[in-house]
Amino acid sequence: MKSLKISSIILCGGKGVRSGSPKNKVLCYFGIKTALEYCLDAFAPFCDEQIVVSARDDIDEATALSAPYGAKVVLGGDTRTESVRNGLAQASGDIVLIHDGARPFVNAKTIDDCIISAIRNGSGIAAIKAVDALKTVCGDVITGEIPRESLYQMQTPQAFRLDEIKAAYEKANGAFTDDSAVYKEAGFVPYIVLGSADNKKITTPEDMISTPPCQKIGCGMDFHTFAQNRKLILGGVHIPYKMGLIGNSDADVVAHAIMDALLSAIGEPDIGVLFPCTDEYKDADSIELLRRVIQMVSQHSRKIISVSVTIMAQAPKMAAHIPAMRKALSEAMNISTAAINISATTTEGLGVIGEGKGIAAGAVCLLQ
């Protein structure tokens, strides 16, 4: 398998009218990336070359998004069938995967299974079994029932031996809705590979605003009281003040709240369990502990999209120190400062925070 060259064709030549989007839906952002970028990310580990087929109006934007992946961008046609032909003309692999750019959440197993089936059988078509009852209808009256046992819903990717799918498209007349139909029409045998329900096609306005299935939210909170002869450390930054926060570590409530938010998003125990009040963690640098939590996030195959923190303190004033906190936290978490928001508020003199007895922080995070 390693000796075979694998190509992928990402189809982005449509207009996406049904989605209600003012622009091509594959160029819209879902979380931190466009649908096209998610597709390129998914296929990159498997493919020796990637080809993006773009509509004429989108060619500049598609080219800019594809450049970091080394993908070649070609112009699409008036129909899906013509766009596939244009992509196939540029493909040079032994096996080619054809994928709709409007399916950004395809998983690695589906791609791998399609490739293996194409190597063994000549084709590998991602599909899922029909699960709902299927009826024939005339007007608003049900007229019959269709047995669903042998019915499948076609997805992409659809993988083929390149020479066979090229030959099939050379013979094809008219427009086809998927590649397996072209392949079968030419006399070849399309083989099914079990796809995934998450590999949905973005079609309607509801699809455009739905949360991608790969995102997780976490929240965390921390509070420490003031004490004399302690440095005040918040977000990894030393803030000059007459008192500092007391704790077994450096008592950085901002870092602690972020750590608990991240841990909750990946389903791990909180920092009290992972970094207990023992000699091992006495006077620990919370930024270093945060780096350890980031390693755990990576081990869970997650990336941070954004972090938002609210600091609750009557004093000292925080505004002047927030840029330095964002910088220190971005370096610790290896994310852009643009992905980190920090705000500060008082409690208008109410409660232990209002009385100047301590500082609290709350944090939320979104992971991909």
Tab-separated table of N, CA and C in Angstrom, residues 21-172:
chain	number	residue	atom	x	y	z
A	21	SER	N	-26.529	30.573	2.436
A	21	SER	CA	-25.323	31.346	2.738
A	21	SER	C	-25.063	32.359	1.633
A	22	PRO	N	-24.581	33.565	1.991
A	22	PRO	CA	-24.268	34.572	0.965
A	22	PRO	C	-23.021	34.228	0.154
A	23	LYS	N	-22.268	33.215	0.578
A	23	LYS	CA	-21.089	32.790	-0.160
A	23	LYS	C	-21.069	31.270	-0.220
A	24	ASN	N	-20.162	30.729	-1.000
A	24	ASN	CA	-20.027	29.278	-1.108
A	24	ASN	C	-19.836	28.678	0.279
A	25	LYS	N	-20.673	27.726	0.649
A	25	LYS	CA	-20.664	27.170	2.006
A	25	LYS	C	-19.341	26.512	2.357
A	26	VAL	N	-18.605	25.994	1.380
A	26	VAL	CA	-17.333	25.329	1.695
A	26	VAL	C	-16.263	26.333	2.103
A	27	LEU	N	-16.509	27.623	1.867
A	27	LEU	CA	-15.577	28.676	2.267
A	27	LEU	C	-16.021	29.374	3.546
A	28	CYS	N	-17.097	28.885	4.139
A	28	CYS	CA	-17.581	29.434	5.411
A	28	CYS	C	-16.868	28.741	6.572
A	29	TYR	N	-16.777	29.450	7.698
A	29	TYR	CA	-16.103	28.922	8.878
A	29	TYR	C	-17.063	28.113	9.746
A	30	PHE	N	-16.572	26.975	10.210
A	30	PHE	CA	-17.266	26.131	11.186
A	30	PHE	C	-16.278	25.949	12.328
A	31	GLY	N	-16.421	26.743	13.387
A	31	GLY	CA	-15.376	26.779	14.409
A	31	GLY	C	-14.229	27.632	13.916
A	32	ILE	N	-13.020	27.099	13.918
A	32	ILE	CA	-11.844	27.903	13.597
A	32	ILE	C	-11.390	27.761	12.150
A	33	LYS	N	-12.039	26.904	11.367
A	33	LYS	CA	-11.603	26.682	9.996
A	33	LYS	C	-12.794	26.618	9.053
A	34	THR	N	-12.495	26.797	7.781
A	34	THR	CA	-13.527	26.634	6.757
A	34	THR	C	-13.755	25.151	6.495
A	35	ALA	N	-14.890	24.863	5.850
A	35	ALA	CA	-15.174	23.477	5.486
A	35	ALA	C	-14.072	22.915	4.594
A	36	LEU	N	-13.579	23.725	3.666
A	36	LEU	CA	-12.504	23.272	2.777
A	36	LEU	C	-11.262	22.883	3.571
A	37	GLU	N	-10.875	23.691	4.558
A	37	GLU	CA	-9.674	23.395	5.342
A	37	GLU	C	-9.840	22.114	6.152
A	38	TYR	N	-11.030	21.884	6.695
A	38	TYR	CA	-11.262	20.631	7.424
A	38	TYR	C	-11.066	19.431	6.491
A	39	CYS	N	-11.559	19.554	5.260
A	39	CYS	CA	-11.391	18.459	4.295
A	39	CYS	C	-9.919	18.231	3.971
A	40	LEU	N	-9.194	19.308	3.707
A	40	LEU	CA	-7.771	19.184	3.392
A	40	LEU	C	-7.005	18.572	4.559
A	41	ASP	N	-7.354	18.973	5.780
A	41	ASP	CA	-6.733	18.390	6.980
A	41	ASP	C	-6.985	16.891	7.048
A	42	ALA	N	-8.220	16.492	6.763
A	42	ALA	CA	-8.613	15.084	6.907
A	42	ALA	C	-7.875	14.191	5.914
A	43	PHE	N	-7.686	14.669	4.686
A	43	PHE	CA	-7.093	13.826	3.644
A	43	PHE	C	-5.570	13.901	3.598
A	44	ALA	N	-4.993	14.945	4.184
A	44	ALA	CA	-3.541	15.147	4.090
A	44	ALA	C	-2.717	13.937	4.537
A	45	PRO	N	-3.067	13.261	5.670
A	45	PRO	CA	-2.228	12.124	6.101
A	45	PRO	C	-2.252	10.929	5.148
A	46	PHE	N	-3.241	10.880	4.254
A	46	PHE	CA	-3.413	9.711	3.396
A	46	PHE	C	-2.948	9.944	1.953
A	47	CYS	N	-2.843	11.204	1.566
A	47	CYS	CA	-2.700	11.499	0.141
A	47	CYS	C	-1.347	12.105	-0.223
A	48	ASP	N	-0.852	11.700	-1.382
A	48	ASP	CA	0.388	12.251	-1.921
A	48	ASP	C	0.135	13.549	-2.674
A	49	GLU	N	-1.067	13.728	-3.165
A	49	GLU	CA	-1.431	14.986	-3.819
A	49	GLU	C	-2.901	15.278	-3.534
A	50	GLN	N	-3.212	16.581	-3.421
A	50	GLN	CA	-4.590	17.009	-3.205
A	50	GLN	C	-4.957	18.010	-4.290
A	51	ILE	N	-6.149	17.840	-4.835
A	51	ILE	CA	-6.650	18.705	-5.899
A	51	ILE	C	-7.977	19.296	-5.443
A	52	VAL	N	-8.090	20.607	-5.511
A	52	VAL	CA	-9.323	21.302	-5.142
A	52	VAL	C	-9.965	21.826	-6.422
A	53	VAL	N	-11.230	21.488	-6.628
A	53	VAL	CA	-11.968	21.962	-7.797
A	53	VAL	C	-12.868	23.101	-7.345
A	54	SER	N	-12.636	24.286	-7.893
A	54	SER	CA	-13.298	25.495	-7.407
A	54	SER	C	-14.178	26.129	-8.473
A	55	ALA	N	-15.228	26.818	-8.004
A	55	ALA	CA	-16.014	27.663	-8.902
A	55	ALA	C	-15.179	28.867	-9.317
A	56	ARG	N	-15.471	29.433	-10.458
A	56	ARG	CA	-14.682	30.555	-10.977
A	56	ARG	C	-14.678	31.741	-9.997
A	57	ASP	N	-15.835	32.047	-9.417
A	57	ASP	CA	-15.928	33.198	-8.516
A	57	ASP	C	-15.131	33.008	-7.234
A	58	ASP	N	-14.827	31.743	-6.881
A	58	ASP	CA	-14.163	31.443	-5.611
A	58	ASP	C	-12.694	31.081	-5.771
A	59	ILE	N	-12.186	31.155	-6.991
A	59	ILE	CA	-10.858	30.597	-7.267
A	59	ILE	C	-9.758	31.250	-6.440
A	60	ASP	N	-9.822	32.555	-6.232
A	60	ASP	CA	-8.768	33.241	-5.465
A	60	ASP	C	-8.792	32.824	-3.998
A	61	GLU	N	-9.988	32.777	-3.406
A	61	GLU	CA	-10.094	32.398	-1.989
A	61	GLU	C	-9.733	30.931	-1.793
A	62	ALA	N	-10.180	30.079	-2.682
A	62	ALA	CA	-9.852	28.649	-2.586
A	62	ALA	C	-8.351	28.433	-2.722
A	63	THR	N	-7.718	29.194	-3.598
A	63	THR	CA	-6.272	29.069	-3.783
A	63	THR	C	-5.527	29.483	-2.525
A	64	ALA	N	-5.954	30.579	-1.904
A	64	ALA	CA	-5.299	31.052	-0.683
A	64	ALA	C	-5.441	30.044	0.456
A	65	LEU	N	-6.623	29.435	0.594
A	65	LEU	CA	-6.851	28.457	1.663
A	65	LEU	C	-6.100	27.157	1.397
A	66	SER	N	-5.921	26.809	0.139
A	66	SER	CA	-5.281	25.540	-0.222
A	66	SER	C	-3.763	25.606	-0.208
A	67	ALA	N	-3.221	26.813	-0.321
A	67	ALA	CA	-1.767	26.973	-0.459
A	67	ALA	C	-0.967	26.322	0.673
A	68	PRO	N	-1.353	26.490	1.963
A	68	PRO	CA	-0.562	25.870	3.033
A	68	PRO	C	-0.504	24.342	2.954
A	69	TYR	N	-1.435	23.740	2.239
A	69	TYR	CA	-1.486	22.278	2.117
A	69	TYR	C	-0.776	21.789	0.850
A	70	GLY	N	-0.304	22.720	0.033
A	70	GLY	CA	0.321	22.330	-1.220
A	70	GLY	C	-0.658	21.752	-2.224
A	71	ALA	N	-1.935	22.069	-2.048
A	71	ALA	CA	-2.969	21.516	-2.933
A	71	ALA	C	-3.055	22.316	-4.233
A	72	LYS	N	-3.316	21.619	-5.334
A	72	LYS	CA	-3.499	22.260	-6.636
A	72	LYS	C	-4.971	22.635	-6.784
A	73	VAL	N	-5.242	23.848	-7.256
A	73	VAL	CA	-6.617	24.312	-7.444
A	73	VAL	C	-6.911	24.393	-8.935
A	74	VAL	N	-8.011	23.750	-9.354
A	74	VAL	CA	-8.412	23.786	-10.763
A	74	VAL	C	-9.845	24.290	-10.861
A	75	LEU	N	-10.172	24.783	-12.036
A	75	LEU	CA	-11.489	25.359	-12.264
A	75	LEU	C	-12.520	24.260	-12.492
A	76	GLY	N	-13.680	24.402	-11.849
A	76	GLY	CA	-14.759	23.439	-12.012
A	76	GLY	C	-15.589	23.709	-13.258
A	77	GLY	N	-16.588	22.864	-13.492
A	77	GLY	CA	-17.478	23.017	-14.632
A	77	GLY	C	-18.859	23.449	-14.204
A	78	ASP	N	-19.807	23.401	-15.148
A	78	ASP	CA	-21.181	23.817	-14.852
A	78	ASP	C	-21.943	22.764	-14.059
A	79	THR	N	-21.487	21.517	-14.087
A	79	THR	CA	-22.131	20.432	-13.343
A	79	THR	C	-21.085	19.710	-12.506
A	80	ARG	N	-21.571	18.911	-11.570
A	80	ARG	CA	-20.658	18.117	-10.753
A	80	ARG	C	-19.839	17.177	-11.635
A	81	THR	N	-20.502	16.590	-12.619
A	81	THR	CA	-19.824	15.646	-13.502
A	81	THR	C	-18.653	16.320	-14.221
A	82	GLU	N	-18.859	17.527	-14.723
A	82	GLU	CA	-17.787	18.246	-15.406
A	82	GLU	C	-16.662	18.613	-14.435
A	83	SER	N	-17.034	18.981	-13.208
A	83	SER	CA	-16.023	19.340	-12.209
A	83	SER	C	-15.147	18.139	-11.873
A	84	VAL	N	-15.767	16.967	-11.738
A	84	VAL	CA	-14.982	15.759	-11.451
A	84	VAL	C	-14.029	15.465	-12.607
A	85	ARG	N	-14.518	15.593	-13.831
A	85	ARG	CA	-13.648	15.378	-14.999
A	85	ARG	C	-12.421	16.296	-14.940
A	86	ASN	N	-12.637	17.561	-14.608
A	86	ASN	CA	-11.527	18.509	-14.529
A	86	ASN	C	-10.530	18.112	-13.451
A	87	GLY	N	-11.043	17.614	-12.336
A	87	GLY	CA	-10.153	17.161	-11.270
A	87	GLY	C	-9.383	15.919	-11.650
A	88	LEU	N	-10.069	14.970	-12.280
A	88	LEU	CA	-9.413	13.727	-12.697
A	88	LEU	C	-8.307	13.980	-13.719
A	89	ALA	N	-8.476	15.004	-14.535
A	89	ALA	CA	-7.466	15.326	-15.543
A	89	ALA	C	-6.138	15.723	-14.908
A	90	GLN	N	-6.193	16.188	-13.650
A	90	GLN	CA	-4.981	16.625	-12.948
A	90	GLN	C	-4.427	15.554	-12.003
A	91	ALA	N	-5.187	14.501	-11.767
A	91	ALA	CA	-4.779	13.475	-10.798
A	91	ALA	C	-3.750	12.531	-11.410
A	92	SER	N	-2.797	12.097	-10.584
A	92	SER	CA	-1.745	11.202	-11.081
A	92	SER	C	-1.537	9.985	-10.184
A	93	GLY	N	-2.408	9.792	-9.212
A	93	GLY	CA	-2.250	8.676	-8.284
A	93	GLY	C	-2.736	7.355	-8.857
A	94	ASP	N	-2.367	6.277	-8.179
A	94	ASP	CA	-2.911	4.964	-8.534
A	94	ASP	C	-4.357	4.850	-8.067
A	95	ILE	N	-4.610	5.452	-6.882
A	95	ILE	CA	-5.950	5.488	-6.298
A	95	ILE	C	-6.352	6.945	-6.146
A	96	VAL	N	-7.610	7.255	-6.458
A	96	VAL	CA	-8.102	8.620	-6.288
A	96	VAL	C	-9.347	8.595	-5.413
A	97	LEU	N	-9.406	9.534	-4.461
A	97	LEU	CA	-10.581	9.723	-3.611
A	97	LEU	C	-11.290	10.984	-4.071
A	98	ILE	N	-12.589	10.890	-4.317
A	98	ILE	CA	-13.394	12.040	-4.728
A	98	ILE	C	-14.310	12.383	-3.556
A	99	HIS	N	-14.252	13.643	-3.111
A	99	HIS	CA	-14.965	14.016	-1.888
A	99	HIS	C	-15.649	15.364	-2.053
A	100	ASP	N	-16.860	15.468	-1.511
A	100	ASP	CA	-17.589	16.728	-1.511
A	100	ASP	C	-17.026	17.660	-0.439
A	101	GLY	N	-16.656	18.867	-0.838
A	101	GLY	CA	-16.145	19.833	0.137
A	101	GLY	C	-17.166	20.217	1.186
A	102	ALA	N	-18.437	19.924	0.920
A	102	ALA	CA	-19.501	20.224	1.875
A	102	ALA	C	-19.655	19.146	2.941
A	103	ARG	N	-18.719	18.184	2.974
A	103	ARG	CA	-18.694	17.178	4.048
A	103	ARG	C	-17.387	17.354	4.829
A	104	PRO	N	-17.325	18.372	5.698
A	104	PRO	CA	-16.056	18.689	6.367
A	104	PRO	C	-15.708	17.798	7.547
A	105	PHE	N	-16.644	16.944	7.984
A	105	PHE	CA	-16.406	16.185	9.213
A	105	PHE	C	-16.155	14.699	8.961
A	106	VAL	N	-15.629	14.395	7.795
A	106	VAL	CA	-15.275	13.013	7.481
A	106	VAL	C	-14.152	12.559	8.404
A	107	ASN	N	-14.205	11.302	8.853
A	107	ASN	CA	-13.182	10.826	9.789
A	107	ASN	C	-12.135	9.961	9.089
A	108	ALA	N	-11.036	9.757	9.794
A	108	ALA	CA	-9.891	9.039	9.222
A	108	ALA	C	-10.235	7.592	8.883
A	109	LYS	N	-11.055	6.952	9.702
A	109	LYS	CA	-11.388	5.540	9.443
A	109	LYS	C	-12.128	5.388	8.120
A	110	THR	N	-13.069	6.273	7.853
A	110	THR	CA	-13.816	6.204	6.602
A	110	THR	C	-12.887	6.357	5.403
A	111	ILE	N	-11.984	7.331	5.479
A	111	ILE	CA	-11.031	7.539	4.378
A	111	ILE	C	-10.170	6.301	4.178
A	112	ASP	N	-9.629	5.770	5.269
A	112	ASP	CA	-8.754	4.597	5.201
A	112	ASP	C	-9.489	3.392	4.631
A	113	ASP	N	-10.724	3.174	5.091
A	113	ASP	CA	-11.504	2.029	4.606
A	113	ASP	C	-11.803	2.155	3.106
A	114	CYS	N	-12.070	3.371	2.640
A	114	CYS	CA	-12.336	3.573	1.210
A	114	CYS	C	-11.093	3.250	0.378
A	115	ILE	N	-9.928	3.696	0.862
A	115	ILE	CA	-8.681	3.430	0.139
A	115	ILE	C	-8.413	1.927	0.063
A	116	ILE	N	-8.551	1.239	1.186
A	116	ILE	CA	-8.288	-0.207	1.230
A	116	ILE	C	-9.224	-0.959	0.283
A	117	SER	N	-10.509	-0.566	0.286
A	117	SER	CA	-11.464	-1.227	-0.606
A	117	SER	C	-11.122	-0.969	-2.070
A	118	ALA	N	-10.696	0.242	-2.387
A	118	ALA	CA	-10.337	0.557	-3.783
A	118	ALA	C	-9.127	-0.238	-4.238
A	119	ILE	N	-8.171	-0.448	-3.335
A	119	ILE	CA	-6.991	-1.245	-3.674
A	119	ILE	C	-7.382	-2.700	-3.928
A	120	ARG	N	-8.252	-3.232	-3.069
A	120	ARG	CA	-8.644	-4.636	-3.176
A	120	ARG	C	-9.649	-4.888	-4.291
A	121	ASN	N	-10.642	-3.977	-4.403
A	121	ASN	CA	-11.791	-4.244	-5.266
A	121	ASN	C	-11.940	-3.301	-6.452
A	122	GLY	N	-11.162	-2.251	-6.475
A	122	GLY	CA	-11.301	-1.255	-7.536
A	122	GLY	C	-12.092	-0.043	-7.120
A	123	SER	N	-12.906	-0.193	-6.058
A	123	SER	CA	-13.723	0.940	-5.592
A	123	SER	C	-14.016	0.803	-4.110
A	124	GLY	N	-14.306	1.935	-3.483
A	124	GLY	CA	-14.717	1.965	-2.082
A	124	GLY	C	-15.614	3.165	-1.885
A	125	ILE	N	-16.919	2.937	-1.737
A	125	ILE	CA	-17.921	4.003	-1.696
A	125	ILE	C	-18.456	4.140	-0.278
A	126	ALA	N	-18.209	5.270	0.360
A	126	ALA	CA	-18.740	5.487	1.706
A	126	ALA	C	-20.259	5.620	1.637
A	127	ALA	N	-20.946	4.897	2.513
A	127	ALA	CA	-22.405	4.925	2.538
A	127	ALA	C	-22.886	4.479	3.909
A	128	ILE	N	-24.076	4.907	4.271
A	128	ILE	CA	-24.684	4.455	5.532
A	128	ILE	C	-26.060	3.867	5.229
A	129	LYS	N	-26.462	2.915	6.064
A	129	LYS	CA	-27.758	2.268	5.877
A	129	LYS	C	-28.893	3.254	6.145
A	130	ALA	N	-29.962	3.140	5.366
A	130	ALA	CA	-31.172	3.917	5.623
A	130	ALA	C	-31.822	3.399	6.905
A	131	VAL	N	-32.159	4.303	7.825
A	131	VAL	CA	-32.715	3.870	9.109
A	131	VAL	C	-34.183	4.250	9.281
A	132	ASP	N	-34.635	5.265	8.564
A	132	ASP	CA	-36.036	5.680	8.692
A	132	ASP	C	-36.934	4.848	7.782
A	133	ALA	N	-38.221	4.764	8.145
A	133	ALA	CA	-39.204	4.113	7.272
A	133	ALA	C	-39.327	4.921	5.986
A	134	LEU	N	-39.383	4.248	4.842
A	134	LEU	CA	-39.443	4.911	3.538
A	134	LEU	C	-40.779	4.619	2.876
A	135	LYS	N	-41.445	5.675	2.420
A	135	LYS	CA	-42.770	5.544	1.808
A	135	LYS	C	-42.797	6.227	0.440
A	136	THR	N	-43.673	5.752	-0.427
A	136	THR	CA	-43.999	6.498	-1.640
A	136	THR	C	-45.235	7.344	-1.338
A	137	VAL	N	-45.244	8.565	-1.897
A	137	VAL	CA	-46.321	9.509	-1.597
A	137	VAL	C	-46.817	10.133	-2.883
A	138	CYS	N	-48.107	10.288	-2.987
A	138	CYS	CA	-48.722	11.010	-4.095
A	138	CYS	C	-49.535	12.153	-3.493
A	139	GLY	N	-49.131	13.369	-3.829
A	139	GLY	CA	-49.764	14.509	-3.161
A	139	GLY	C	-49.385	14.496	-1.702
A	140	ASP	N	-50.368	14.372	-0.819
A	140	ASP	CA	-50.086	14.240	0.606
A	140	ASP	C	-50.572	12.901	1.148
A	141	VAL	N	-50.695	11.914	0.255
A	141	VAL	CA	-51.205	10.598	0.643
A	141	VAL	C	-50.106	9.551	0.461
A	142	ILE	N	-49.888	8.722	1.489
A	142	ILE	CA	-48.931	7.609	1.392
A	142	ILE	C	-49.544	6.522	0.520
A	143	THR	N	-48.787	6.126	-0.494
A	143	THR	CA	-49.304	5.128	-1.435
A	143	THR	C	-48.598	3.786	-1.353
A	144	GLY	N	-47.471	3.742	-0.681
A	144	GLY	CA	-46.760	2.475	-0.595
A	144	GLY	C	-45.558	2.577	0.326
A	145	GLU	N	-44.918	1.436	0.543
A	145	GLU	CA	-43.754	1.377	1.420
A	145	GLU	C	-42.596	0.723	0.686
A	146	ILE	N	-41.401	1.257	0.907
A	146	ILE	CA	-40.202	0.719	0.273
A	146	ILE	C	-39.375	-0.007	1.332
A	147	PRO	N	-39.099	-1.275	1.167
A	147	PRO	CA	-38.262	-1.990	2.140
A	147	PRO	C	-36.890	-1.330	2.234
A	148	ARG	N	-36.440	-1.086	3.454
A	148	ARG	CA	-35.199	-0.333	3.625
A	148	ARG	C	-33.983	-1.234	3.847
A	149	GLU	N	-34.177	-2.552	3.927
A	149	GLU	CA	-33.080	-3.450	4.272
A	149	GLU	C	-31.907	-3.340	3.302
A	150	SER	N	-32.200	-3.105	2.032
A	150	SER	CA	-31.122	-3.060	1.041
A	150	SER	C	-30.828	-1.640	0.564
A	151	LEU	N	-31.359	-0.633	1.268
A	151	LEU	CA	-31.176	0.759	0.847
A	151	LEU	C	-30.062	1.433	1.652
A	152	TYR	N	-29.204	2.154	0.955
A	152	TYR	CA	-28.104	2.895	1.574
A	152	TYR	C	-28.127	4.341	1.090
A	153	GLN	N	-27.683	5.227	1.940
A	153	GLN	CA	-27.497	6.632	1.567
A	153	GLN	C	-26.028	6.835	1.189
A	154	MET	N	-25.805	7.326	-0.029
A	154	MET	CA	-24.444	7.517	-0.509
A	154	MET	C	-23.790	8.729	0.163
A	155	GLN	N	-22.503	8.583	0.475
A	155	GLN	CA	-21.689	9.671	0.999
A	155	GLN	C	-20.437	9.791	0.127
A	156	THR	N	-19.564	10.651	0.533
A	156	THR	CA	-18.200	10.671	0.011
A	156	THR	C	-17.278	10.656	1.222
A	157	PRO	N	-16.012	10.194	1.071
A	157	PRO	CA	-15.311	9.984	-0.183
A	157	PRO	C	-15.770	8.719	-0.908
A	158	GLN	N	-15.512	8.750	-2.220
A	158	GLN	CA	-15.670	7.566	-3.060
A	158	GLN	C	-14.319	7.345	-3.734
A	159	ALA	N	-13.736	6.207	-3.465
A	159	ALA	CA	-12.371	5.918	-3.924
A	159	ALA	C	-12.393	4.911	-5.079
A	160	PHE	N	-11.453	5.110	-6.017
A	160	PHE	CA	-11.403	4.249	-7.213
A	160	PHE	C	-9.955	4.094	-7.671
A	161	ARG	N	-9.734	3.046	-8.441
A	161	ARG	CA	-8.498	2.993	-9.224
A	161	ARG	C	-8.608	4.087	-10.275
A	162	LEU	N	-7.571	4.888	-10.383
A	162	LEU	CA	-7.661	6.078	-11.225
A	162	LEU	C	-7.973	5.737	-12.684
A	163	ASP	N	-7.330	4.729	-13.219
A	163	ASP	CA	-7.552	4.417	-14.632
A	163	ASP	C	-9.000	4.015	-14.896
A	164	GLU	N	-9.627	3.326	-13.925
A	164	GLU	CA	-11.006	2.875	-14.117
A	164	GLU	C	-11.997	4.032	-14.042
A	165	ILE	N	-11.837	4.910	-13.052
A	165	ILE	CA	-12.794	6.014	-12.919
A	165	ILE	C	-12.609	7.030	-14.045
A	166	LYS	N	-11.368	7.180	-14.536
A	166	LYS	CA	-11.155	8.054	-15.704
A	166	LYS	C	-11.867	7.488	-16.929
A	167	ALA	N	-11.735	6.193	-17.124
A	167	ALA	CA	-12.392	5.540	-18.260
A	167	ALA	C	-13.908	5.675	-18.149
A	168	ALA	N	-14.425	5.564	-16.921
A	168	ALA	CA	-15.867	5.682	-16.701
A	168	ALA	C	-16.353	7.080	-17.047
A	169	TYR	N	-15.620	8.087	-16.649
A	169	TYR	CA	-16.034	9.462	-16.935
A	169	TYR	C	-15.879	9.810	-18.417
A	170	GLU	N	-14.953	9.180	-19.099
A	170	GLU	CA	-14.811	9.412	-20.534
A	170	GLU	C	-16.043	8.898	-21.291
A	171	LYS	N	-16.664	7.845	-20.780
A	171	LYS	CA	-17.858	7.268	-21.414
A	171	LYS	C	-19.145	7.974	-20.988
A	172	ALA	N	-19.102	8.686	-19.864
A	172	ALA	CA	-20.327	9.218	-19.257
A	172	ALA	C	-20.974	10.294	-20.124
